[in-house]
Coordinates of C-alpha atoms and ligand atoms in Angstrom, one line a residue:
X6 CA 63.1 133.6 69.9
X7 CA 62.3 130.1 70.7
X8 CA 64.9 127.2 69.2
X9 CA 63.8 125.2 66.6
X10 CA 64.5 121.4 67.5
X11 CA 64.2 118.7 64.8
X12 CA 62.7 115.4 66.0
X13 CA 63.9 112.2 63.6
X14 CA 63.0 108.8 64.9
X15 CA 65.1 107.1 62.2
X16 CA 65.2 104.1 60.1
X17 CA 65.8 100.5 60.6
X18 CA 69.0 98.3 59.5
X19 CA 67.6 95.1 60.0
X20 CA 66.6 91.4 58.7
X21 CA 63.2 91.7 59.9
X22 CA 61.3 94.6 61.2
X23 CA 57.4 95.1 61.6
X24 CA 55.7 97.5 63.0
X25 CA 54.5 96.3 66.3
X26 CA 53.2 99.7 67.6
X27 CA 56.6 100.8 66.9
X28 CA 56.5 104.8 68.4
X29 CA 59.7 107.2 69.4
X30 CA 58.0 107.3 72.9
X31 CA 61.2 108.7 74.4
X32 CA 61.8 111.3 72.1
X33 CA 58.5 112.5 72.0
X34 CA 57.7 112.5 75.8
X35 CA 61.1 115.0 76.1
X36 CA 59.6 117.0 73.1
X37 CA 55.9 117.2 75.5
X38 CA 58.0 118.4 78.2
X39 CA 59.4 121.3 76.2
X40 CA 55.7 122.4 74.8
X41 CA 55.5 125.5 73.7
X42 CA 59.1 127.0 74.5
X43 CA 60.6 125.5 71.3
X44 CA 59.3 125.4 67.7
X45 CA 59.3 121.5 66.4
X46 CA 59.2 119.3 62.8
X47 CA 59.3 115.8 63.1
X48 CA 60.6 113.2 60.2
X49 CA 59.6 109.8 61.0
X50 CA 61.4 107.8 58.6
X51 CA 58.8 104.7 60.2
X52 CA 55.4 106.6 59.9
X53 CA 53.4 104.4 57.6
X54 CA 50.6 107.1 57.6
X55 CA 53.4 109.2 55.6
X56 CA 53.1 108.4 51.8
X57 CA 56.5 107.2 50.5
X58 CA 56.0 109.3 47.0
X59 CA 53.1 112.0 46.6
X60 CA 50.3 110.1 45.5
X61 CA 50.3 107.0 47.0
X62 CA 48.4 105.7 49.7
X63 CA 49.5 105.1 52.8
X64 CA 50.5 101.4 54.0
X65 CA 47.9 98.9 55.0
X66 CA 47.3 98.2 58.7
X67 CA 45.7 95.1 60.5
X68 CA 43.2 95.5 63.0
X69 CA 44.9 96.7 65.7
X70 CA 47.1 99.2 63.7
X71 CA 50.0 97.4 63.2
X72 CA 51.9 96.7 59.9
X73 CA 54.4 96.3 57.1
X74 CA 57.1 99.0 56.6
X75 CA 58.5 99.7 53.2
X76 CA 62.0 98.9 52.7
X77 CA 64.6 98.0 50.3
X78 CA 67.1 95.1 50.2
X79 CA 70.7 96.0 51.1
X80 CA 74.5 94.4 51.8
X81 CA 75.1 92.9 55.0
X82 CA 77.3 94.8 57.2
X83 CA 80.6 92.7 57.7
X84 CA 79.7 91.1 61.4
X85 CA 76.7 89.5 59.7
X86 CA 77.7 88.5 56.6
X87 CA 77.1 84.8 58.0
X88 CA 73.8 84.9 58.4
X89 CA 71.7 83.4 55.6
X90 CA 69.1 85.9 55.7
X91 CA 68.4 88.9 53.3
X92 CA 69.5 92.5 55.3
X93 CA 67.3 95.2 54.6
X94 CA 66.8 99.2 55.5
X95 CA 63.0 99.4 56.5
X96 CA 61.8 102.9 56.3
X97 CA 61.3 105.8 54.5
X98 CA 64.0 106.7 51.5
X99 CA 67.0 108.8 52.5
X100 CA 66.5 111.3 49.9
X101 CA 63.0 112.1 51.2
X102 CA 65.0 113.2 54.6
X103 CA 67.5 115.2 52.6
X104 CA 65.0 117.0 50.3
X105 CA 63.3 117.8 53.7
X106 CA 66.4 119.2 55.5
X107 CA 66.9 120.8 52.9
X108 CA 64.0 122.8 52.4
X109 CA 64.1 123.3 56.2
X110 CA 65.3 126.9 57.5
X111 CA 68.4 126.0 60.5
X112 CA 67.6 124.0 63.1
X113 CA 69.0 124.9 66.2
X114 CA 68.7 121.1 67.7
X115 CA 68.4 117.7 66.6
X116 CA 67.1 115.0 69.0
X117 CA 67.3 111.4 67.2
X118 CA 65.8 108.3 69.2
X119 CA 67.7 105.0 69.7
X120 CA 66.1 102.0 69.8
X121 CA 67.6 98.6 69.8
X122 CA 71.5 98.6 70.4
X123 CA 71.7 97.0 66.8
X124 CA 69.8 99.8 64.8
X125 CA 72.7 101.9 65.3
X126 CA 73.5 102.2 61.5
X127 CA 70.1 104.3 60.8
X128 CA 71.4 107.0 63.6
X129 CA 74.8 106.9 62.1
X130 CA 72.7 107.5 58.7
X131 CA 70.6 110.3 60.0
X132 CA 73.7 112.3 61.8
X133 CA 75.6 111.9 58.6
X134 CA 72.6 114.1 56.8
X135 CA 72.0 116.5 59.2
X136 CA 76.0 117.1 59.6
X137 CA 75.9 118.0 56.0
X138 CA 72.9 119.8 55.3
X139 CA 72.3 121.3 58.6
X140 CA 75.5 121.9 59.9
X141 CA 74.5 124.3 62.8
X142 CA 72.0 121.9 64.5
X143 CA 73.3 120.4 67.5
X144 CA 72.9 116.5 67.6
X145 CA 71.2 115.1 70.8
X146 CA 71.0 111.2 71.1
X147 CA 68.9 109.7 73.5
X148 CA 66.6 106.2 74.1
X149 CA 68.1 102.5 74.8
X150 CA 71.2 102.0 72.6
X151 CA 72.8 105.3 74.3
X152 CA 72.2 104.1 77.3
X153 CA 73.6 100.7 76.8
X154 CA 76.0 101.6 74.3
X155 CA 77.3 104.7 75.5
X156 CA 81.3 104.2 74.3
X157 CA 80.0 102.8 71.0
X158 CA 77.3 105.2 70.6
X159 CA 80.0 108.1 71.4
X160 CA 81.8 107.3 68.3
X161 CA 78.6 108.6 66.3
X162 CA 79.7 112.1 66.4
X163 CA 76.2 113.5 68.3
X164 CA 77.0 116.4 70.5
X165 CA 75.3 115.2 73.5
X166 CA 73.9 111.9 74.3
X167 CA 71.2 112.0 76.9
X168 CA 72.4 108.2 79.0
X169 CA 69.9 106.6 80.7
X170 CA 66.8 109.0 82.8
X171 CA 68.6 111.7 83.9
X172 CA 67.4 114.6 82.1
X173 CA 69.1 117.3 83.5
X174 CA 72.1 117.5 81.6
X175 CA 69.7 117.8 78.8
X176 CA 68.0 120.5 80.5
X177 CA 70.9 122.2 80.7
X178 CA 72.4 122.0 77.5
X179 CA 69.2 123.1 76.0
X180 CA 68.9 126.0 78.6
X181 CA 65.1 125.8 78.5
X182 CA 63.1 124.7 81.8
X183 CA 60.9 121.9 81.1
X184 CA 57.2 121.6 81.9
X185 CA 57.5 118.2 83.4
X186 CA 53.3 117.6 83.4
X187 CA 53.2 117.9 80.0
X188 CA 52.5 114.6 77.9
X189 CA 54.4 113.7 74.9
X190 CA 54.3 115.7 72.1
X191 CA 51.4 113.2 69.8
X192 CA 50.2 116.1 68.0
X193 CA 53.2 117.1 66.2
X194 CA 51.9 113.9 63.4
X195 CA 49.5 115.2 60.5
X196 CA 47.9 112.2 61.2
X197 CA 48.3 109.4 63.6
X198 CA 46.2 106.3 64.4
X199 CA 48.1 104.5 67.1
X200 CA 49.5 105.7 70.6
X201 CA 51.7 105.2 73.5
X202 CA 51.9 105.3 76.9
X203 CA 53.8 103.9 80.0
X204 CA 51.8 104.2 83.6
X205 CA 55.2 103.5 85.6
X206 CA 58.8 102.8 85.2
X207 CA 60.8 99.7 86.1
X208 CA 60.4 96.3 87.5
X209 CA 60.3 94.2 90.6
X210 CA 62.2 91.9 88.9
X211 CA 65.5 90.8 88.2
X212 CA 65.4 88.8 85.0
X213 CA 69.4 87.9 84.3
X214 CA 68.5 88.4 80.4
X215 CA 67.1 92.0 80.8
X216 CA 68.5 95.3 80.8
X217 CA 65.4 97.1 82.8
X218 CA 66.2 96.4 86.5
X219 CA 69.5 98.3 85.6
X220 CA 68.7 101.1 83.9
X221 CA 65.5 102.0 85.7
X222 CA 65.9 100.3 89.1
X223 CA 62.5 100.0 91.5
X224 CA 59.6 100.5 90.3
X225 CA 57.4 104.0 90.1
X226 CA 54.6 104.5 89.1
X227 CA 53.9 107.9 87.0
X228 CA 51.6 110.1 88.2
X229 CA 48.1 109.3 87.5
X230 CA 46.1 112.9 86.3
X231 CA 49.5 112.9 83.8
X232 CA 48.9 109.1 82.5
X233 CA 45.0 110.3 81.9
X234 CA 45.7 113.6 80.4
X235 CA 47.9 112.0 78.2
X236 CA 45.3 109.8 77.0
X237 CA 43.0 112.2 76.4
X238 CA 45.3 114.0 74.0
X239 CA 45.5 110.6 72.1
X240 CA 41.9 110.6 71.7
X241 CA 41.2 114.2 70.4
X242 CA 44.0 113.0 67.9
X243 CA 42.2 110.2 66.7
X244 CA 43.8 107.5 67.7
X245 CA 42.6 104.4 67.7
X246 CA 44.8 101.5 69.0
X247 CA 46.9 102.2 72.3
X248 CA 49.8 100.0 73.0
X249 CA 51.6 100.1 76.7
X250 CA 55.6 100.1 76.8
X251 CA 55.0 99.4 80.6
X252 CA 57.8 96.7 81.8
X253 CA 55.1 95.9 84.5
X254 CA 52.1 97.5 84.3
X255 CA 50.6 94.6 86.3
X256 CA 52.7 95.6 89.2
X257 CA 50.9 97.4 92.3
X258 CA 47.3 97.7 90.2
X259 CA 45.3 99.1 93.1
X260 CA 48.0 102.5 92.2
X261 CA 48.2 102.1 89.0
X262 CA 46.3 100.4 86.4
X263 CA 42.8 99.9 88.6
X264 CA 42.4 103.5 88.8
X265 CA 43.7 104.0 85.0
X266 CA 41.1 101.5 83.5
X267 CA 38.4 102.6 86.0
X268 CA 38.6 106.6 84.6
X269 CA 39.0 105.5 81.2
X270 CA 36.2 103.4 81.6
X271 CA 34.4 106.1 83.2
X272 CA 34.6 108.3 79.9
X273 CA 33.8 105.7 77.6
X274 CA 36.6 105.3 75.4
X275 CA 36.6 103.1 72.5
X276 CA 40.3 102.9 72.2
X277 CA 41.6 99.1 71.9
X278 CA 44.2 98.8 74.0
X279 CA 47.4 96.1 73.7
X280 CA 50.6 94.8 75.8
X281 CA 53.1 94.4 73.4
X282 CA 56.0 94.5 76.1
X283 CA 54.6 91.2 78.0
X284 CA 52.6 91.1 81.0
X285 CA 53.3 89.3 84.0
X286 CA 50.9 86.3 84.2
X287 CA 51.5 85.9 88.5
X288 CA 49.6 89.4 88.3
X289 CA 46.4 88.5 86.4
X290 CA 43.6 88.6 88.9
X291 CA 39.8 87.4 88.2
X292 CA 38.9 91.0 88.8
X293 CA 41.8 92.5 86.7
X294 CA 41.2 90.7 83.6
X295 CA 37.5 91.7 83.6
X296 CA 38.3 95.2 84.1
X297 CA 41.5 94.7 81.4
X298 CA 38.6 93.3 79.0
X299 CA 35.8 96.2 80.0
X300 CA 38.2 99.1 79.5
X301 CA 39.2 98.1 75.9
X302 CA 42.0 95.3 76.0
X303 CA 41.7 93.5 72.8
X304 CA 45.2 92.0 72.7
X305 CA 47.2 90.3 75.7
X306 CA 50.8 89.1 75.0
X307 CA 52.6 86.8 78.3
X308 CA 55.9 86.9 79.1
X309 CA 56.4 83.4 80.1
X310 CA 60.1 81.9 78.1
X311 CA 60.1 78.5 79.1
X312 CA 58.1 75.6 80.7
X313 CA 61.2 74.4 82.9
X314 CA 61.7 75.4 86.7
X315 CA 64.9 75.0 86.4
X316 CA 65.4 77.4 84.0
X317 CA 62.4 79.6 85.3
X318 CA 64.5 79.4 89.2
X319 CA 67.3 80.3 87.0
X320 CA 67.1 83.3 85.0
X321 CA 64.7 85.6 88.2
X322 CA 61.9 83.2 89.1
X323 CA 59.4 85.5 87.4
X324 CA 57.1 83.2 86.3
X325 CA 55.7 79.6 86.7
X326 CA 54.2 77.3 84.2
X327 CA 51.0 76.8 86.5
X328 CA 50.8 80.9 86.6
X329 CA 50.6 81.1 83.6
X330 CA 47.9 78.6 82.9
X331 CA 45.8 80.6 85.7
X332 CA 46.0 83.7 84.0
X333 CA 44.6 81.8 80.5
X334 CA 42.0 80.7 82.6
X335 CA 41.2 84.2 83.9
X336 CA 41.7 86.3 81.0
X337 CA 39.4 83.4 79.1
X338 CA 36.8 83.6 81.4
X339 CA 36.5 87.6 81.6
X340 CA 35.9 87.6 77.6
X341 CA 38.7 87.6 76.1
X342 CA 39.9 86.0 72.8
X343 CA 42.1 83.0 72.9
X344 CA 43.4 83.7 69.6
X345 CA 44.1 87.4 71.0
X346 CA 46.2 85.7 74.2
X347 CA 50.0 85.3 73.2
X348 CA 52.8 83.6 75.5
X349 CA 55.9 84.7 74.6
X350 CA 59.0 82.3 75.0
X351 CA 62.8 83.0 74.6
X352 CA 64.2 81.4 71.6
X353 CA 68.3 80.9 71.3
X354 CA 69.0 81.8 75.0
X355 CA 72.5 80.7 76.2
X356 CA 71.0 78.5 78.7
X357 CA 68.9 76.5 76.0
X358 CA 70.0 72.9 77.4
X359 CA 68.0 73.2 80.3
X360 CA 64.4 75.1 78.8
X361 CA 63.1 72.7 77.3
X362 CA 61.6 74.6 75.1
X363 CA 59.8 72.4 72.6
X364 CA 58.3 71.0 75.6
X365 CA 57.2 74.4 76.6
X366 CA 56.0 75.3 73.3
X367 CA 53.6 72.0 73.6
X368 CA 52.7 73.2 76.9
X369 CA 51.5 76.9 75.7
X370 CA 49.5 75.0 72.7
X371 CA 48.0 73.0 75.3
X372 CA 46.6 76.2 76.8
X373 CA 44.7 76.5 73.6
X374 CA 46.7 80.4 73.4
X375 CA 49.0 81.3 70.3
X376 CA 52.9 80.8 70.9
X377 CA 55.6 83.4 69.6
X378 CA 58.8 82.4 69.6
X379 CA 60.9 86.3 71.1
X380 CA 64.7 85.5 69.4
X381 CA 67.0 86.4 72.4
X382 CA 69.0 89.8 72.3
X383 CA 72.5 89.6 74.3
X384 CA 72.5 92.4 75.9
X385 CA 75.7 94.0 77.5
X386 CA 75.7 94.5 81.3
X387 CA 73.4 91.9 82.2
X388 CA 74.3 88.3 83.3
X389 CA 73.0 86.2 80.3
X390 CA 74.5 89.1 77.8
X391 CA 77.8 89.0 79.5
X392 CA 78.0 84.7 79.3
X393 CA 77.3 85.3 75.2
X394 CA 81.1 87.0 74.7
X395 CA 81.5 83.1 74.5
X396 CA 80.1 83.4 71.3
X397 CA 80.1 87.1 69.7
X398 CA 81.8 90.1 70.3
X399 CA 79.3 92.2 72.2
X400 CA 81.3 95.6 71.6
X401 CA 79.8 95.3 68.1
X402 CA 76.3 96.1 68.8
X403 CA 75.1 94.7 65.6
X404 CA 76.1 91.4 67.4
X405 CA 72.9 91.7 69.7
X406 CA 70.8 91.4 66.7
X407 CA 67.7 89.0 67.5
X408 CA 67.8 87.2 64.0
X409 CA 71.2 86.3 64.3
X410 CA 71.7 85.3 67.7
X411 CA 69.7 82.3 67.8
X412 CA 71.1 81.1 64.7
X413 CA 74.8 81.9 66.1
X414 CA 73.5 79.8 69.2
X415 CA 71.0 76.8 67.6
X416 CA 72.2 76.8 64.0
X417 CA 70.2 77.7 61.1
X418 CA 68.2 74.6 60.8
X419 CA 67.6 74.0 64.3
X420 CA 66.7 77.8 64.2
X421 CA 64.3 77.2 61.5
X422 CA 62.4 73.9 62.7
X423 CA 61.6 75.8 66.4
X424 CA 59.9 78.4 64.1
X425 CA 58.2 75.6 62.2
X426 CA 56.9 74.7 64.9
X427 CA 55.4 77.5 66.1
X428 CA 53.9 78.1 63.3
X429 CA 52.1 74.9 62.7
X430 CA 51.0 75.0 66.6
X431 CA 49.7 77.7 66.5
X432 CA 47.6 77.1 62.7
X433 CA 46.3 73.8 64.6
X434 CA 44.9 76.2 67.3
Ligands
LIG511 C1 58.4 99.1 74.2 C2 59.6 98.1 74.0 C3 59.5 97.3 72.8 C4 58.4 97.4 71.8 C5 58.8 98.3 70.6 C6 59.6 99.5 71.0 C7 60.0 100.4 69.8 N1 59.6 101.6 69.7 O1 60.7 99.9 68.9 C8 58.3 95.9 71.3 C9 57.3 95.2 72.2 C10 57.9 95.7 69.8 C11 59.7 95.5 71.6 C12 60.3 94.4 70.9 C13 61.6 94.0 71.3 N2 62.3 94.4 72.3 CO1 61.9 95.9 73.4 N3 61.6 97.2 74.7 C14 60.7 98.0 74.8 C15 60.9 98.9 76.1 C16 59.9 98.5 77.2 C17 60.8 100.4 75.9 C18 61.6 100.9 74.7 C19 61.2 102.4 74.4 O2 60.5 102.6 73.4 N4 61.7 103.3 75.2 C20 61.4 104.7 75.1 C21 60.7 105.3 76.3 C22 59.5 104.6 76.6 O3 61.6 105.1 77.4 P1 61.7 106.2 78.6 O4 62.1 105.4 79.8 O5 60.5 107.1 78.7 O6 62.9 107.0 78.1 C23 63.7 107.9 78.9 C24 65.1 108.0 78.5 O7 65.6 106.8 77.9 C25 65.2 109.1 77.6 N5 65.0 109.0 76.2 C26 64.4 108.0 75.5 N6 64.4 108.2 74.2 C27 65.0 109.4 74.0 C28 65.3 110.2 72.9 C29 65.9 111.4 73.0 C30 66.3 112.2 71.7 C31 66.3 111.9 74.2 C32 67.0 113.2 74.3 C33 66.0 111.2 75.4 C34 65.4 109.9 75.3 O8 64.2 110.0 78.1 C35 63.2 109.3 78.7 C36 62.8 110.0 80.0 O9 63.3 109.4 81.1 C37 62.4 98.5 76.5 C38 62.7 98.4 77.9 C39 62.7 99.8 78.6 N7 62.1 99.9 79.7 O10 63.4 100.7 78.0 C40 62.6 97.2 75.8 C41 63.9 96.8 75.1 C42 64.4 98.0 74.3 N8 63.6 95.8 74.2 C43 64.5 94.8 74.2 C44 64.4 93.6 73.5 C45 65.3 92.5 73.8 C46 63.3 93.5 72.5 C47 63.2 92.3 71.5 C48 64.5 91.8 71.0 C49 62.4 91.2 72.3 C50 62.2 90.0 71.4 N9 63.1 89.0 71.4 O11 61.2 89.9 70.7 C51 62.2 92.9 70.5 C52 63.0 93.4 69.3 C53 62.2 94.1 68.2 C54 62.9 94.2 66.9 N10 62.2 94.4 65.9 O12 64.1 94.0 66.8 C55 65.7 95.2 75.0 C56 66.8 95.8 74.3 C57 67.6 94.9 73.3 C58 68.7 95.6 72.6 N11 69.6 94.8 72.2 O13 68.6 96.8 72.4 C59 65.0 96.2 76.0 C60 66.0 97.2 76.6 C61 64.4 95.3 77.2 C62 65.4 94.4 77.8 N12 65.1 93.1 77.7 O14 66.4 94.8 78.4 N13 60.3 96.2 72.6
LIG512 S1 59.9 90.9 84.5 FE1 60.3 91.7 82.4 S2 61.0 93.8 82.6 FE2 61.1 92.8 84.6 S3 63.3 92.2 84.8 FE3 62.1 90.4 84.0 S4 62.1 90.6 81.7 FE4 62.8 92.6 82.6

């Protein structure tokens, strides 16, 4: 008989959450690999396709698919009780979850995905549920937070957490073999309207504020005929807005995204496609952006922080202010819509006397591209996370949260008039 694994991407603790072509990529890409040798339900506590009572319609989307999730207001948990913002648990209710487990025959496994480090309390949440109404399913954590959390995230309870890319203990816990062609598992939604994917893994980089050269070291691309097949599963699906989770899918194009674009170009897809997890603006060719635009690209979001070299020499040199204004040029020039072209600069990052980063928000604007100010995340085990146990206690994950940080670092007001800002910037585009 094959197991029966549960999948449960679960739900947010947060101040603020939006879904941003928010997927449980990891989970579902282990789920693809075990296709057909185990028997899977999903609960998605942030499907907004899934009606929160029967009857009611499913949340509205913008244009590209993304979205408000439902949640409710709740108390803030005691490391946060300073911050002058309401806490709230974005998602789907919890009894929605238990009515399901409970109508559920036994589940033999229970994969959960972490996210960010700070969303901890929906796994603690989930794994208190599942404890109780499905006591024989084995808990298996895997994603980000694990990884970078792995003493905090052992006090959770799960019975295996899956640390960083290393799958085999998984494999062998599970005592399945995986089919490691297969793509994720998309079709396991009733109904699903936005995708996934991820062409290669790590970076060149070495940003000191980023977790990624760590965890996934050089970068690799993934194997082309997978990335495609992948797609085309996404289409039979219905799916009409794709977002890349690539940390550099800019990297090496002539391996990777070229011959990507060129076959999807090939077939005629009228997916829109979108780079929430910033591009690298030294990467945008002429020829790239006009092949970015022909294939589908409707959205392009820069990863560019701050305006000063100082800083930019500071924190991994990955970017320059005159790059940046190239790739504008470029994208601009190859059709694409300036209001559609985002720069994305660090807000409350430990290193905020020398960014300059009204100067840089000016400097964006100038570009005649929208601004959006990315609150900074310390993140334990890189260099700019490590410098913040100045400030807060980094054990407590909930410490790391991107509203608060800032406001620990700039103040509230401070906080506030940077956002301002942005704001009335990016109106006077
Ligand atoms: C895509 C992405 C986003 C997306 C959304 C992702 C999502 N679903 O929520 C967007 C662009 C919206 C985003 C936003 C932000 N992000 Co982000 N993001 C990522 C990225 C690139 C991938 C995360 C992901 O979905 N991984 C899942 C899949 C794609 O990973 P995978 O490698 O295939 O997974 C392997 C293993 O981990 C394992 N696995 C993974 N999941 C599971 C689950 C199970 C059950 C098992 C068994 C195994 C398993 O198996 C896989 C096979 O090898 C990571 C960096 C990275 N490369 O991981 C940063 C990362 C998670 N983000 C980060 C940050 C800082 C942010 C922002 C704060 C940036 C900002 N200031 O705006 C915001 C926060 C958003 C919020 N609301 O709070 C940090 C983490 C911060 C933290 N404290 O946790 C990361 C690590 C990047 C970094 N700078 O180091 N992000
Ligand atoms: S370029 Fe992006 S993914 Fe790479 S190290 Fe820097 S911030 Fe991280």
């Amino acid at each position: 008989m094959k197991p029966r694994i549960l999948l449960v991407n679960p739900p947010i603790y947060d101040f603020a959450a939006f879904d941003f072509w928010l997927k449980p990529y990891g989970m579902l890409s282990i789920a693809g690999k075990l296709r057909g040798r185990a028997d899977f339900a999903l609960f998605d506590y942030l499907d907004r396709m899934a009606p929160f009572s029967a009857g009611q319609k499913p949340l509205a989307s913008d244009r590209w698919g993304r979205g408000r999730f439902y949640f409710e207001k709740i108390q803030h948990p005691e490391s946060l009780a300073s911050i002058p913002r309401y806490f709230r648990r974005f998602g789907l209710s919890r009894s929605m979850f238990t009515d399901f487990l409970n109508k559920e025959k036994p589940f033999d496994f229970a994969f959960i995905q972490t996210t960010m480090t700070y969303w901890y309390p929906g796994i603690r949440e989930v794994i208190e549920d599942i404890r109780r109404l499905q006591p024989k399913a084995k808990i298996i954590l895997g994603g980000n937070y694990v990884t970078l959390c792995s003493s905090h995230a052992k006090e959770l309870g799960a019975d295996l957490l899956v640390i960083g890319t290393n799958l085999e203990p998984l494999w062998q816990y599970l005592k399945i073999t995986p089919d490691l062609i297969q793509p994720a598992l998309w079709e396991i939604y009733d109904k699903i309207k936005v995708g996934v994917l991820k062409l290669g893994d790590g970076c060149p980089f070495n940003c000191t504020y980023c977790s990624v050269p760590k965890v996934y070291g050089k970068f690799r691309p993934r194997p082309l005929e997978c990335s495609l097949a992948e797609f085309e599963l996404l289409r039979r699906l219905g799916v009409e807005n794709v977002a890349f989770y690539d940390d550099a899918l800019l990297f090496e194009p002539d391996m990777v995204l070229i011959p990507f674009l060129e076959a999807i170009i090939k077939r005629q897809s009228k997916i829109n496609l979108h780079s929430p997890n910033a591009l690298n603006a030294r990467f945008v060719t002429s020829e790239l952006a006009e092949l970015m635009v022909r294939a589908g690209f409707k959205t392009f979001y820069l990863g560019f922080e701050s305006a000063s070299s100082q800083w930019q020499k500071r924190t991994g040199s990955k970017v320059f202010s005159e790059e940046l204004a190239h790739a504008v040029e470029k994208l601009i020039a190859a059709g694409a819509s300036p209001e559609n072209i985002t720069a994305y600069q660090i807000l409350g990052h430990p290193s905020i006397d020398i960014q300059e980063l009204e100067t840089s928000m000016r400097f964006v604007h100038s570009l005649g591209i929208r601004g959006m100010l990315a609150d900074f995340s310390p993140i334990p085990g890189t260099p700019d996370g490590e410098y913040c146990r100045k400030w807060v206690n980094l054990d407590e994950p909930l410490t790391h949260n991107k509203t608060a940080f800032p406001i620990v670092m700039l103040g509230f007001d401070e906080s506030n008039r940077l956002k301002d800002l942005q704001r009335q910037l990016n109106r006077s585009l």
